[in-house]
Amino acid sequence: MSYNLLKGKKGIIFGALDENSIAWKTAVKAHEEGAEIVLTNAPIAMRMGSIKTLAEQIGAEIVPADATNVEDLENLVDKATEILGGKIDFVLHSIGMSVNVRKGKHYTDQNYEWTAKGWDVSAVSFHKTMQALYQKDAMSEWGSIVALSYMAAQRVFPDYNDMADNKAYLESIARSFGYFFGKEKKVRVNTISQSPTPTTAGQGVKGFDGFIAYADKMSPLGNATAQDCADYTITLFSDLTKKVTLQNLYHDGGFSNVGVSQEVMEAFVEKESEK
Ligand SMILES: NC(=O)c1ccc[n+]([C@@H]2O[C@H](COP(=O)([O-])OP(=O)(O)OC[C@H]3O[C@@H](n4cnc5c(N)ncnc54)[C@H](O)[C@@H]3O)[C@@H](O)[C@H]2O)c1
């Protein structure tokens, strides 16, 4: 069902790799709600993923950009405003990657070049994106910028590795840049802290199946899916959330405020009684 929440709005969506991607579902939903979108992803993802299928489906143009490359981002902002015929109302940063995770390097044995790369891709790219938008004065008043995070920024999930630090940094950038964007341009900046979700990035984390099942059993509403995340993100792009800014918003079926659930207790008691 569509509520026309984004009727007439123009946005840039980063990070749609394949149909499991949170960004993919958000782009489809934003289109259904009346938005016009420019899609972007790293040049390598153009070859590996299926973003072109999405672009055809929602009538969007694609402007490739490596989100760590300032020139690419400046070009993206110029092209997107040209294609969309005006300023940008919303931006989704849906990007994450750790080389240490990919290559199975333990948190206590980091390759620091890989750490720096993952930090640049997963966190600093958000600053670079906002700086390009800010300096080019490309955001509309009451526009909305959202990045996706994970609760490992606050709590320990050992296999999330250096991505935990990257997410903490990402959330801090949202607050720091959000201050200036709010004061100077009336633009809001938030992060959504999403449940574990079976996507390419999510499944790259060691022990993901256990991780996602545990979170589901802990959350009174169960895990939030990629589709749920898309729906929530649309509300943050809409005019119904104009005064929400500098927030890290948990979108996790309640997981973040639960100490223990009945299901997890029962599983633990069964294990103990088998001893
Ligand atoms: N999947 C989960 O469990 C989960 C949970 C919480 C938060 N998140 C976050 O959601 C976001 C989206 O991830 P997803 O789960 O949809 O996975 P995904 O693998 O579908 O998306 C990650 C995207 O990052 C893009 N990317 C990587 N390097 C890039 C670069 N240099 N420049 C531009 N784009 C680049 C990839 O091409 C891909 O499209 C990420 O920030 C991720 O950390 C995911």
mmCIF file of N, CA and C in Angstrom, residues 150 157 194-199 202-203 205-219 222-226 252 255 264:
data_model
loop_
_atom_site.group_PDB
_atom_site.id
_atom_site.type_symbol
_atom_site.label_atom_id
_atom_site.label_comp_id
_atom_site.label_asym_id
_atom_site.label_seq_id
_atom_site.Cartn_x
_atom_site.Cartn_y
_atom_site.Cartn_z
ATOM 1 N N TYR A 150 24.698 -0.647 13.331
ATOM 2 C CA TYR A 150 24.406 -1.902 14.042
ATOM 3 C C TYR A 150 24.803 -1.742 15.511
ATOM 4 N N PHE A 157 29.931 -7.643 20.230
ATOM 5 C CA PHE A 157 29.586 -8.834 19.443
ATOM 6 C C PHE A 157 30.910 -9.282 18.826
ATOM 7 N N GLN A 194 19.978 -1.362 12.821
ATOM 8 C CA GLN A 194 19.104 -2.406 12.280
ATOM 9 C C GLN A 194 19.448 -3.792 12.843
ATOM 10 N N SER A 195 18.437 -4.648 12.947
ATOM 11 C CA SER A 195 18.638 -6.069 13.326
ATOM 12 C C SER A 195 19.593 -6.746 12.349
ATOM 13 N N PRO A 196 20.214 -7.877 12.759
ATOM 14 C CA PRO A 196 20.947 -8.674 11.770
ATOM 15 C C PRO A 196 20.001 -9.047 10.621
ATOM 16 N N THR A 197 20.512 -8.948 9.399
ATOM 17 C CA THR A 197 19.679 -9.098 8.198
ATOM 18 C C THR A 197 20.444 -9.937 7.174
ATOM 19 N N PRO A 198 19.810 -10.955 6.587
ATOM 20 C CA PRO A 198 20.551 -11.819 5.651
ATOM 21 C C PRO A 198 20.803 -11.167 4.290
ATOM 22 N N THR A 199 21.881 -10.378 4.225
ATOM 23 C CA THR A 199 22.320 -9.732 2.977
ATOM 24 C C THR A 199 23.758 -10.179 2.722
ATOM 25 N N GLY A 202 25.796 -8.750 5.607
ATOM 26 C CA GLY A 202 25.445 -9.411 6.872
ATOM 27 C C GLY A 202 26.022 -10.814 6.935
ATOM 28 N N GLN A 203 25.833 -11.567 5.862
ATOM 29 C CA GLN A 203 26.265 -12.963 5.897
ATOM 30 C C GLN A 203 27.779 -13.133 5.863
ATOM 31 N N VAL A 205 29.653 -11.887 8.042
ATOM 32 C CA VAL A 205 30.119 -11.920 9.437
ATOM 33 C C VAL A 205 30.113 -13.369 9.930
ATOM 34 N N LYS A 206 31.251 -13.771 10.539
ATOM 35 C CA LYS A 206 31.382 -15.149 11.025
ATOM 36 C C LYS A 206 30.258 -15.471 12.024
ATOM 37 N N GLY A 207 29.714 -16.668 11.923
ATOM 38 C CA GLY A 207 28.681 -17.091 12.883
ATOM 39 C C GLY A 207 27.355 -16.384 12.683
ATOM 40 N N PHE A 208 27.113 -15.854 11.465
ATOM 41 C CA PHE A 208 25.920 -15.033 11.232
ATOM 42 C C PHE A 208 24.623 -15.791 11.536
ATOM 43 N N ASP A 209 24.557 -17.086 11.199
ATOM 44 C CA ASP A 209 23.311 -17.842 11.394
ATOM 45 C C ASP A 209 22.928 -17.911 12.873
ATOM 46 N N GLY A 210 23.915 -18.126 13.728
ATOM 47 C CA GLY A 210 23.668 -18.177 15.169
ATOM 48 C C GLY A 210 23.234 -16.812 15.680
ATOM 49 N N PHE A 211 23.937 -15.837 15.233
ATOM 50 C CA PHE A 211 23.739 -14.421 15.531
ATOM 51 C C PHE A 211 22.296 -13.971 15.270
ATOM 52 N N ILE A 212 21.827 -14.280 14.077
ATOM 53 C CA ILE A 212 20.502 -13.805 13.647
ATOM 54 C C ILE A 212 19.411 -14.579 14.389
ATOM 55 N N ALA A 213 19.638 -15.877 14.626
ATOM 56 C CA ALA A 213 18.641 -16.695 15.330
ATOM 57 C C ALA A 213 18.538 -16.240 16.783
ATOM 58 N N TYR A 214 19.679 -15.960 17.384
ATOM 59 C CA TYR A 214 19.704 -15.491 18.777
ATOM 60 C C TYR A 214 18.954 -14.162 18.897
ATOM 61 N N ALA A 215 19.251 -13.225 17.998
ATOM 62 C CA ALA A 215 18.602 -11.906 18.046
ATOM 63 C C ALA A 215 17.090 -12.054 17.895
ATOM 64 N N ASP A 216 16.692 -12.974 17.028
ATOM 65 C CA ASP A 216 15.261 -13.189 16.783
ATOM 66 C C ASP A 216 14.565 -13.690 18.056
ATOM 67 N N LYS A 217 15.234 -14.602 18.757
ATOM 68 C CA LYS A 217 14.654 -15.165 19.988
ATOM 69 C C LYS A 217 14.667 -14.151 21.131
ATOM 70 N N MET A 218 15.560 -13.205 21.076
ATOM 71 C CA MET A 218 15.651 -12.190 22.142
ATOM 72 C C MET A 218 14.658 -11.043 21.944
ATOM 73 N N SER A 219 14.228 -10.823 20.707
ATOM 74 C CA SER A 219 13.430 -9.623 20.405
ATOM 75 C C SER A 219 11.943 -9.916 20.546
ATOM 76 N N GLY A 222 10.531 -9.995 17.287
ATOM 77 C CA GLY A 222 11.335 -10.708 16.291
ATOM 78 C C GLY A 222 12.213 -9.720 15.536
ATOM 79 N N ASN A 223 13.183 -10.249 14.777
ATOM 80 C CA ASN A 223 14.086 -9.377 14.021
ATOM 81 C C ASN A 223 13.319 -8.517 13.024
ATOM 82 N N ALA A 224 13.833 -7.316 12.812
ATOM 83 C CA ALA A 224 13.320 -6.465 11.736
ATOM 84 C C ALA A 224 13.961 -6.927 10.431
ATOM 85 N N THR A 225 13.168 -7.136 9.403
ATOM 86 C CA THR A 225 13.686 -7.578 8.103
ATOM 87 C C THR A 225 14.189 -6.372 7.292
ATOM 88 N N ALA A 226 14.792 -6.668 6.148
ATOM 89 C CA ALA A 226 15.232 -5.588 5.249
ATOM 90 C C ALA A 226 14.020 -4.770 4.796
ATOM 91 N N ASP A 252 14.964 -2.864 15.763
ATOM 92 C CA ASP A 252 15.475 -4.203 16.042
ATOM 93 C C ASP A 252 14.472 -5.079 16.787
ATOM 94 N N PHE A 255 15.161 -5.741 20.603
ATOM 95 C CA PHE A 255 16.364 -6.457 21.065
ATOM 96 C C PHE A 255 17.231 -5.630 22.019
ATOM 97 N N VAL A 264 15.259 -17.749 25.217
ATOM 98 C CA VAL A 264 16.706 -17.912 25.419
ATOM 99 C C VAL A 264 16.962 -18.588 26.768
#
